[in-house]
mmCIF file of N, CA and C in Angstrom:
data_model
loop_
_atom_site.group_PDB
_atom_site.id
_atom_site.type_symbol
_atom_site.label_atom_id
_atom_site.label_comp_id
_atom_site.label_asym_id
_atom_site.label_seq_id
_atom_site.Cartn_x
_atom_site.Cartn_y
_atom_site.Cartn_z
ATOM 1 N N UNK A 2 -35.373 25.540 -5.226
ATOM 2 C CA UNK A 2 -34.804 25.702 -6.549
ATOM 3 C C UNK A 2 -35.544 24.787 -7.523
ATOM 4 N N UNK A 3 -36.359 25.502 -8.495
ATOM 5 C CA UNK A 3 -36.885 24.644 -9.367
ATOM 6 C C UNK A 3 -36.045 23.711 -10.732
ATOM 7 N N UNK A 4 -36.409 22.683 -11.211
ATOM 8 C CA UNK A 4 -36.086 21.830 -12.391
ATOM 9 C C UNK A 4 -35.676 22.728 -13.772
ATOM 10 N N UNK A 5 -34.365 22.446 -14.158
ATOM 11 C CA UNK A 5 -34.139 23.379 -15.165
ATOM 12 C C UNK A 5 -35.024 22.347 -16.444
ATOM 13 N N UNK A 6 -35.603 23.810 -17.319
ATOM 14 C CA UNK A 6 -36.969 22.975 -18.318
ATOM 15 C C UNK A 6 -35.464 23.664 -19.784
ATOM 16 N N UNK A 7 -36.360 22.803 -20.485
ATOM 17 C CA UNK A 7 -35.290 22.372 -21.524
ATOM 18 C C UNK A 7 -36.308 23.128 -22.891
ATOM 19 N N UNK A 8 -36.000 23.998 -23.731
ATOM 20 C CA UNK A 8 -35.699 24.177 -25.130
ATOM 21 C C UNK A 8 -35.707 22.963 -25.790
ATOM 22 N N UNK A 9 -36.054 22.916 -27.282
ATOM 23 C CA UNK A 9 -35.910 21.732 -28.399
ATOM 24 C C UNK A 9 -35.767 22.951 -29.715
ATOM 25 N N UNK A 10 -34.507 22.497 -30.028
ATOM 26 C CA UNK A 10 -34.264 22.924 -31.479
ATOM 27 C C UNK A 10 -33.776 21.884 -32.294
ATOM 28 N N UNK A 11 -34.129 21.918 -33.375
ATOM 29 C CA UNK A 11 -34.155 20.577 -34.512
ATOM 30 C C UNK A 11 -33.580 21.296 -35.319
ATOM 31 N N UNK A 12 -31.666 20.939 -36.050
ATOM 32 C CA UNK A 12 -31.401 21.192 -36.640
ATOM 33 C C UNK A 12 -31.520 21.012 -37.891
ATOM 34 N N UNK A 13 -31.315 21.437 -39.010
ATOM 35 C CA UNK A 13 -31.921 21.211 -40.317
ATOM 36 C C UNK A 13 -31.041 19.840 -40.894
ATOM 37 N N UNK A 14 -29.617 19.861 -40.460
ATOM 38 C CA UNK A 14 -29.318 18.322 -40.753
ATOM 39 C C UNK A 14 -29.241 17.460 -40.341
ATOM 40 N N UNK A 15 -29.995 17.612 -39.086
ATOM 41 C CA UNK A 15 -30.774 16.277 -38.928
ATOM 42 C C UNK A 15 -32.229 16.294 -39.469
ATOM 43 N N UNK A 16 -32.836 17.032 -39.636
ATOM 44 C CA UNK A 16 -33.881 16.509 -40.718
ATOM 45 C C UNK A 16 -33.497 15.827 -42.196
ATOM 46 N N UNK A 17 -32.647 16.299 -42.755
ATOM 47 C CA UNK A 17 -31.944 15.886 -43.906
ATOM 48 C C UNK A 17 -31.931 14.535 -43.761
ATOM 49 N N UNK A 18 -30.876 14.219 -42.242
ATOM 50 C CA UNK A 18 -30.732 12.520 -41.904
ATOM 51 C C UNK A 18 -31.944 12.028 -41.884
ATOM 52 N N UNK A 19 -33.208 12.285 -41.133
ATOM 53 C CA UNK A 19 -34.079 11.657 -40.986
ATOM 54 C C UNK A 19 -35.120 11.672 -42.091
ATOM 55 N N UNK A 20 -35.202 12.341 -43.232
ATOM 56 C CA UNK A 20 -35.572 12.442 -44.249
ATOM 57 C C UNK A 20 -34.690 11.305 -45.108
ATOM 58 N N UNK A 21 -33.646 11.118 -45.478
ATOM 59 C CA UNK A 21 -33.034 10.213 -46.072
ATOM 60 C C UNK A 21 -33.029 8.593 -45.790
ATOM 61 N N UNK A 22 -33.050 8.711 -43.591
ATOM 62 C CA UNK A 22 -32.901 7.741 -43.446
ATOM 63 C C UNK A 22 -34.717 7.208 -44.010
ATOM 64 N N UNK A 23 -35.723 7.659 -43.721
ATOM 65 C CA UNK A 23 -37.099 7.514 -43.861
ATOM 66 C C UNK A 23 -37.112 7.386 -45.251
ATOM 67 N N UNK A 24 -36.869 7.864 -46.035
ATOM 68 C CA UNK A 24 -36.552 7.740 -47.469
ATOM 69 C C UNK A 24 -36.261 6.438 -47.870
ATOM 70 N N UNK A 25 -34.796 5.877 -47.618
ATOM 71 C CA UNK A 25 -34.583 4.746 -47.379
ATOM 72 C C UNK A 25 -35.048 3.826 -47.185
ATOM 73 N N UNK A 26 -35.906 3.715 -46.083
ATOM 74 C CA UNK A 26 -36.925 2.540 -45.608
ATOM 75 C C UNK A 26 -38.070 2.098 -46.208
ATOM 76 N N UNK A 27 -38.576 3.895 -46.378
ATOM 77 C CA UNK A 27 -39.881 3.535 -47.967
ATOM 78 C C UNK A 27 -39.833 3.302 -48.910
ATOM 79 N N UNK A 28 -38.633 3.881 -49.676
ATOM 80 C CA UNK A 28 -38.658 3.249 -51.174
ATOM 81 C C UNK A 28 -37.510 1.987 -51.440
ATOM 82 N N UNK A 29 -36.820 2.158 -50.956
ATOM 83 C CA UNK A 29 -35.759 1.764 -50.757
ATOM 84 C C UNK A 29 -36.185 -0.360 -50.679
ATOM 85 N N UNK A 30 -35.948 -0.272 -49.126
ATOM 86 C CA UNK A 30 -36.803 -1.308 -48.188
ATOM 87 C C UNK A 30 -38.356 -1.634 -48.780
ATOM 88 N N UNK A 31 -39.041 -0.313 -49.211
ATOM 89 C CA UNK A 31 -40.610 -0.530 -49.387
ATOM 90 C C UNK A 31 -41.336 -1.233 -48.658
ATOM 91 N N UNK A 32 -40.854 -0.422 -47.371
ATOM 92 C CA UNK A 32 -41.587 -0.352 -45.952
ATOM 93 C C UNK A 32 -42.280 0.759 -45.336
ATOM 94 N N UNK A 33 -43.026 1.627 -45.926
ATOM 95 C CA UNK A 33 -43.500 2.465 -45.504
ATOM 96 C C UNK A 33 -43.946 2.566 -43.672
ATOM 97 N N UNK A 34 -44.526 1.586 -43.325
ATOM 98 C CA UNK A 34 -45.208 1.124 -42.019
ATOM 99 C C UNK A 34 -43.636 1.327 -40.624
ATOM 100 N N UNK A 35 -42.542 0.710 -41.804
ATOM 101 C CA UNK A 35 -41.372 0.951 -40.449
ATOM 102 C C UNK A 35 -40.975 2.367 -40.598
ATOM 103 N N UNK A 36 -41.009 3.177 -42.003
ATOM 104 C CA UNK A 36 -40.730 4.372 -41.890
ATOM 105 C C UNK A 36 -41.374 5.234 -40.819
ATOM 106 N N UNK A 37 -42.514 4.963 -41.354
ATOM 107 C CA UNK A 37 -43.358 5.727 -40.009
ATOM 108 C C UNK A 37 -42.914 5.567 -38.683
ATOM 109 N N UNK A 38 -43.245 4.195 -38.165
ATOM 110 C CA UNK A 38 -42.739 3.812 -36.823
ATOM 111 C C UNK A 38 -41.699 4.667 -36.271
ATOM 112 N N UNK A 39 -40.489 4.372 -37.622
ATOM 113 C CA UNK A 39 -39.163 5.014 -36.785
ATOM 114 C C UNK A 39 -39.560 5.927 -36.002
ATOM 115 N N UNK A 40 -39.850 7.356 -37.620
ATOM 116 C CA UNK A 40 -40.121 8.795 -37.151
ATOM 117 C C UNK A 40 -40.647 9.108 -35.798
ATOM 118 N N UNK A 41 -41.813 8.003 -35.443
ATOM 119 C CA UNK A 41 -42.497 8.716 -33.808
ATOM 120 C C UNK A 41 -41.854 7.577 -33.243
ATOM 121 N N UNK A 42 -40.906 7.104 -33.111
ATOM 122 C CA UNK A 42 -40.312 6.443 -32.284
ATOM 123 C C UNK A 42 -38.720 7.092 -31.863
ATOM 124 N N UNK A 43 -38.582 7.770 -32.564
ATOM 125 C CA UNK A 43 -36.988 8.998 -32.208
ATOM 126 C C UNK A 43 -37.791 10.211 -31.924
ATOM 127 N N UNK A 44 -39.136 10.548 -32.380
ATOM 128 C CA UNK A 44 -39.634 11.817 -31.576
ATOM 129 C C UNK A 44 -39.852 11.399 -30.121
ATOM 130 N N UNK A 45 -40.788 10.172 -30.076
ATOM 131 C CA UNK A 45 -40.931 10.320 -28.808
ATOM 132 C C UNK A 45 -39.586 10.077 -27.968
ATOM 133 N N UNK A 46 -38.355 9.488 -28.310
ATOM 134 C CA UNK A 46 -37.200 9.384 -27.420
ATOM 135 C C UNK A 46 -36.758 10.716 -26.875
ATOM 136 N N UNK A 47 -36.615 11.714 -28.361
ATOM 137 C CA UNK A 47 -36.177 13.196 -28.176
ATOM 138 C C UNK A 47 -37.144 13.960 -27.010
ATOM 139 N N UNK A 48 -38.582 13.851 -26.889
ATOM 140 C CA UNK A 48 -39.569 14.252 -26.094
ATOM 141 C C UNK A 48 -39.056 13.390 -24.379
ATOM 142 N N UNK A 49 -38.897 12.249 -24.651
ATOM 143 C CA UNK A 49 -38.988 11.663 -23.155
ATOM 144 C C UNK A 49 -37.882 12.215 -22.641
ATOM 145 N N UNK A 50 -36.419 12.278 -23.699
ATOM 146 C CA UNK A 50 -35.469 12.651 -23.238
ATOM 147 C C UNK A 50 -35.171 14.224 -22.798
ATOM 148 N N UNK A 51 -36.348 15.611 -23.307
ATOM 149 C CA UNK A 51 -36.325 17.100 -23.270
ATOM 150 C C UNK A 51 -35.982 17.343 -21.120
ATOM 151 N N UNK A 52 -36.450 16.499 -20.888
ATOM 152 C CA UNK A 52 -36.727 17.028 -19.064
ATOM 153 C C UNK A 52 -35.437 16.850 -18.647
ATOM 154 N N UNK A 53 -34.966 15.997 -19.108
ATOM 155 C CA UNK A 53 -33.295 15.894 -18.182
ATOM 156 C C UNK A 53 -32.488 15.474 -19.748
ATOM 157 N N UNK A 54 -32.258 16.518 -20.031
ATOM 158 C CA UNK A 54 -31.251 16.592 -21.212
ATOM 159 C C UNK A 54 -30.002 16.255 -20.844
ATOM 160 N N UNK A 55 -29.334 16.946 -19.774
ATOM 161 C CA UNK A 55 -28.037 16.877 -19.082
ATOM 162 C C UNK A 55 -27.572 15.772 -18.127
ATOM 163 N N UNK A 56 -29.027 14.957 -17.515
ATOM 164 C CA UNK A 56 -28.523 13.580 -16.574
ATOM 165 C C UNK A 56 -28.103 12.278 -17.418
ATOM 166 N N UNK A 57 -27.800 12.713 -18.638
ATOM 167 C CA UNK A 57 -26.786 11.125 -19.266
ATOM 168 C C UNK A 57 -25.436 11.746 -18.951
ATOM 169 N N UNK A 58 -24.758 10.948 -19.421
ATOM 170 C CA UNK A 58 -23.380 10.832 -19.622
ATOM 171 C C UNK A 58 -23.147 11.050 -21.282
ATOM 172 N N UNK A 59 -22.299 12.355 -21.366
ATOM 173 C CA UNK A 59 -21.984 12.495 -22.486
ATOM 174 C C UNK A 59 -20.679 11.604 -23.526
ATOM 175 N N UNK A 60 -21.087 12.047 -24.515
ATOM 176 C CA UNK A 60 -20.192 11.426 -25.918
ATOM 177 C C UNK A 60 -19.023 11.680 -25.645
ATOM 178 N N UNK A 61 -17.829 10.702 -25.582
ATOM 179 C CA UNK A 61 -16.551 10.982 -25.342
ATOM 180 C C UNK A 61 -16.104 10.765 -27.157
ATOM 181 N N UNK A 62 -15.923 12.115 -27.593
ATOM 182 C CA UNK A 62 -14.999 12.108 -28.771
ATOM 183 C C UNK A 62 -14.235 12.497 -29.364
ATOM 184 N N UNK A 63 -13.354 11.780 -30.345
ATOM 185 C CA UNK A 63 -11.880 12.089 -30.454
ATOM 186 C C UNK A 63 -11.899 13.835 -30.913
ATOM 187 N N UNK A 64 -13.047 14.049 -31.413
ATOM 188 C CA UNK A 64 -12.862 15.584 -31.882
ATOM 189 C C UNK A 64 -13.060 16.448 -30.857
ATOM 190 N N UNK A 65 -12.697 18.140 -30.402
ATOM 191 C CA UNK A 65 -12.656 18.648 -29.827
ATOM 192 C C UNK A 65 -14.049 19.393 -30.033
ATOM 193 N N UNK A 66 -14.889 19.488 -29.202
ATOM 194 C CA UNK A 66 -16.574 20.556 -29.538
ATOM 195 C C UNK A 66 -16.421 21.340 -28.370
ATOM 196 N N UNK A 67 -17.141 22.450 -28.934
ATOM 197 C CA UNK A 67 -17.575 23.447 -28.063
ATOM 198 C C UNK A 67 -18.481 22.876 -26.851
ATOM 199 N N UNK A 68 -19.316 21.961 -26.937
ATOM 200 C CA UNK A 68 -20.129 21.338 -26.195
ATOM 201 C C UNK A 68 -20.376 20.113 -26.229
ATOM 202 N N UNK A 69 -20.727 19.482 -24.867
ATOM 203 C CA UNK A 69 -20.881 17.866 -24.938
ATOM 204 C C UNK A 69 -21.206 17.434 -25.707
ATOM 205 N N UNK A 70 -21.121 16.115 -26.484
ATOM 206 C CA UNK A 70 -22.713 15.665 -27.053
ATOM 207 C C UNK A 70 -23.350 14.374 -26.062
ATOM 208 N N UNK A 71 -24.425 14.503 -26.585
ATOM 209 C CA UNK A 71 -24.983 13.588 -26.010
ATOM 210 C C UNK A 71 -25.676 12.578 -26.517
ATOM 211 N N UNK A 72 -26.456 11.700 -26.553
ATOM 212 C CA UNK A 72 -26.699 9.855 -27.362
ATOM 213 C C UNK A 72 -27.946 9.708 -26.983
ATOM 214 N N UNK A 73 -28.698 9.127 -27.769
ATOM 215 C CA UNK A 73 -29.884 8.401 -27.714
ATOM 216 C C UNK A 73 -30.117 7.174 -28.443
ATOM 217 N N UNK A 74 -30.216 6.075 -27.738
ATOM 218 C CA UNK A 74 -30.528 5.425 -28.909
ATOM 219 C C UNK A 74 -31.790 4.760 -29.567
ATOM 220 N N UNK A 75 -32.076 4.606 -30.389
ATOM 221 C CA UNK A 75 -33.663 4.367 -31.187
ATOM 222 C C UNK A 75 -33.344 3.378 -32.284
ATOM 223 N N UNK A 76 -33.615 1.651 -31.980
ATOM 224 C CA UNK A 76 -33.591 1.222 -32.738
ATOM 225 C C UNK A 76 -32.334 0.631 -33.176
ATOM 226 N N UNK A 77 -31.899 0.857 -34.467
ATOM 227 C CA UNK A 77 -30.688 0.918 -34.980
ATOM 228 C C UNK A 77 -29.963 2.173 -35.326
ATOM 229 N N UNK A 78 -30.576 3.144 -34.953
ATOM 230 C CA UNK A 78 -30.020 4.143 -34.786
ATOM 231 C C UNK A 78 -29.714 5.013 -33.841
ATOM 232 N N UNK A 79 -28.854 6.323 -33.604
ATOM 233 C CA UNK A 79 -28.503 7.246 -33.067
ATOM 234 C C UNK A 79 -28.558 8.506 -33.153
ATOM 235 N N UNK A 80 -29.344 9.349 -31.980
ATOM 236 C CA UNK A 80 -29.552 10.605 -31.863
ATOM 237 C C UNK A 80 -28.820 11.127 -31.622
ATOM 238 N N UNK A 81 -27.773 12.368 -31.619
ATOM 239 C CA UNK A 81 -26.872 13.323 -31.045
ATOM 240 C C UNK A 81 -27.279 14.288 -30.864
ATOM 241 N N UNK A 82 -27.157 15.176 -29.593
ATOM 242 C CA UNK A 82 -27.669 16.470 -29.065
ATOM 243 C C UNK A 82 -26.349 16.971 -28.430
ATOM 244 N N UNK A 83 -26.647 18.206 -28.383
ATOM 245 C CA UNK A 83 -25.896 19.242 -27.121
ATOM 246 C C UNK A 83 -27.296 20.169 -26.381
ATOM 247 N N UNK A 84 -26.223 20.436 -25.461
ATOM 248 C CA UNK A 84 -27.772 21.058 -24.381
ATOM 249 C C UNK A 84 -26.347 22.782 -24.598
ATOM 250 N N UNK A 85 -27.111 23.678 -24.880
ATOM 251 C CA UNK A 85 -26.562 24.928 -25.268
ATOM 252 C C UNK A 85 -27.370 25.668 -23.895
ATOM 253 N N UNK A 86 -26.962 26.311 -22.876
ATOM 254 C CA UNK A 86 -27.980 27.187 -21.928
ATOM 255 C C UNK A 86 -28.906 25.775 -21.584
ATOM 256 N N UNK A 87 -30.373 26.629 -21.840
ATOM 257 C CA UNK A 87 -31.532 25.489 -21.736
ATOM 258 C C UNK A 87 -31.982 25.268 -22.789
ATOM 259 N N UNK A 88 -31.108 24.911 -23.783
ATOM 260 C CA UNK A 88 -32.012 24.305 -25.503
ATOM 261 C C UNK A 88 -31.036 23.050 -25.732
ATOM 262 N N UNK A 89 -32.021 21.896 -25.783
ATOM 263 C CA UNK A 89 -31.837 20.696 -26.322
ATOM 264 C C UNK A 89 -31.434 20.406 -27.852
ATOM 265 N N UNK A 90 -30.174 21.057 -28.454
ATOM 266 C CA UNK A 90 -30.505 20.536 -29.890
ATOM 267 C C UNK A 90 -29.797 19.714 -30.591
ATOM 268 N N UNK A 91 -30.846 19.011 -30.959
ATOM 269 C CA UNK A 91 -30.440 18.024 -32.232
ATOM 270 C C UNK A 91 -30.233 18.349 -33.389
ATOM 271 N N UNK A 92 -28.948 17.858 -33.186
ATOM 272 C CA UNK A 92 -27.913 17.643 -34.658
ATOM 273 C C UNK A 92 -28.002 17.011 -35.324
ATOM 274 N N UNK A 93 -28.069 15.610 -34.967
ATOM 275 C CA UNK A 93 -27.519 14.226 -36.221
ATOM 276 C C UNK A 93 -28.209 12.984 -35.827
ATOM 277 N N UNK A 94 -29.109 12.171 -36.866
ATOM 278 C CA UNK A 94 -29.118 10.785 -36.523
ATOM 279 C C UNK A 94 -28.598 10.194 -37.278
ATOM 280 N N UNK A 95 -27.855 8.771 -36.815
ATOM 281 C CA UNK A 95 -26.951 8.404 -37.719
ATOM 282 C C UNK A 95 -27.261 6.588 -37.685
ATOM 283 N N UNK A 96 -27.087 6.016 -38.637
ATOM 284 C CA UNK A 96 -27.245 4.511 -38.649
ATOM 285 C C UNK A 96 -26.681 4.007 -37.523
ATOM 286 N N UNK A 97 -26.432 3.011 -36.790
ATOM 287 C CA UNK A 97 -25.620 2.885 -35.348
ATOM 288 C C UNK A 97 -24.722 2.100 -35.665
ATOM 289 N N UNK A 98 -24.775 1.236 -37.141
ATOM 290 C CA UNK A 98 -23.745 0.168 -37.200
ATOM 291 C C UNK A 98 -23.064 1.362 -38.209
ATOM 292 N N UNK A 99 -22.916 1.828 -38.595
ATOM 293 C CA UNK A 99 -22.505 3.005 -39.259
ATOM 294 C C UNK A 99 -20.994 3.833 -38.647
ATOM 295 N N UNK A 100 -20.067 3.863 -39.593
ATOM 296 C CA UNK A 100 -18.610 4.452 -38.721
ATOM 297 C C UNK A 100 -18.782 5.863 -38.371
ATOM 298 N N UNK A 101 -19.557 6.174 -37.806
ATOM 299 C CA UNK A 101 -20.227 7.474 -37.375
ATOM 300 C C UNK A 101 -19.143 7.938 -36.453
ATOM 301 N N UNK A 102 -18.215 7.573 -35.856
ATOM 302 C CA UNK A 102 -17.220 8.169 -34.655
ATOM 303 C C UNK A 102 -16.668 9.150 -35.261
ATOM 304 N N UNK A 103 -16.028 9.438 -36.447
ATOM 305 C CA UNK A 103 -15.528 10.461 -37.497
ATOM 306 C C UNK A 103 -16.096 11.535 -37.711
ATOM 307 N N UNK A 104 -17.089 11.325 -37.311
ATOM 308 C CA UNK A 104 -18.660 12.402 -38.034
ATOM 309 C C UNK A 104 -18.970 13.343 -36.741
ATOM 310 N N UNK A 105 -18.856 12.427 -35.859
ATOM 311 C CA UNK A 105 -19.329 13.620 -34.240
ATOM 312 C C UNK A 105 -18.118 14.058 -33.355
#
């Protein structure tokens, strides 16, 4: 029995988040150099994490979802996914000190 291979779909609001949060850092901060960083530093988490989407332990939250979520973390921030079939997709990154429990 072979390794179930994983799908990547990137939802559009989490680009929004990661556009804002990157936003933030460059003009904001006027750190361009950490903006960058972040960005290939939550891609490559999302990439390391595509092969075993399903071997964490999912998000226990107060709201009821159709599907797990699941956590990554990068930094000071947080990735959220569900694994749908075999597609990995990301939903939301969110600040980590951030009251984000409301939100997922």
């Amino acid at each position: 029995m072979g390794k179930k291979r994983y799908e990547l779909r990137v939802l559009p609001l989490f680009e929004e988040d990661m556009s804002e949060i990157a936003d933030y850092i460059t003009y904001r901060l006027q750190n361009p150099i950490a903006a960058d960083a972040l960005i290939d530093a939550v891609e490559k988490a999302i990439y390391e994490r595509l092969p075993n989407a399903e071997s964490f332990e999912p998000f226990v939250s107060s709201r009821d979802h159709r599907y797990p979520y699941y956590r990554i973390q990068v930094k000071n921030f947080t990735v959220f996914y569900v694994v749908i079939d075999n597609v990995m997709e990301v939903r939301r990154i969110l600040y980590s000190r951030r009251d984000w429990k409301n939100q997922i």
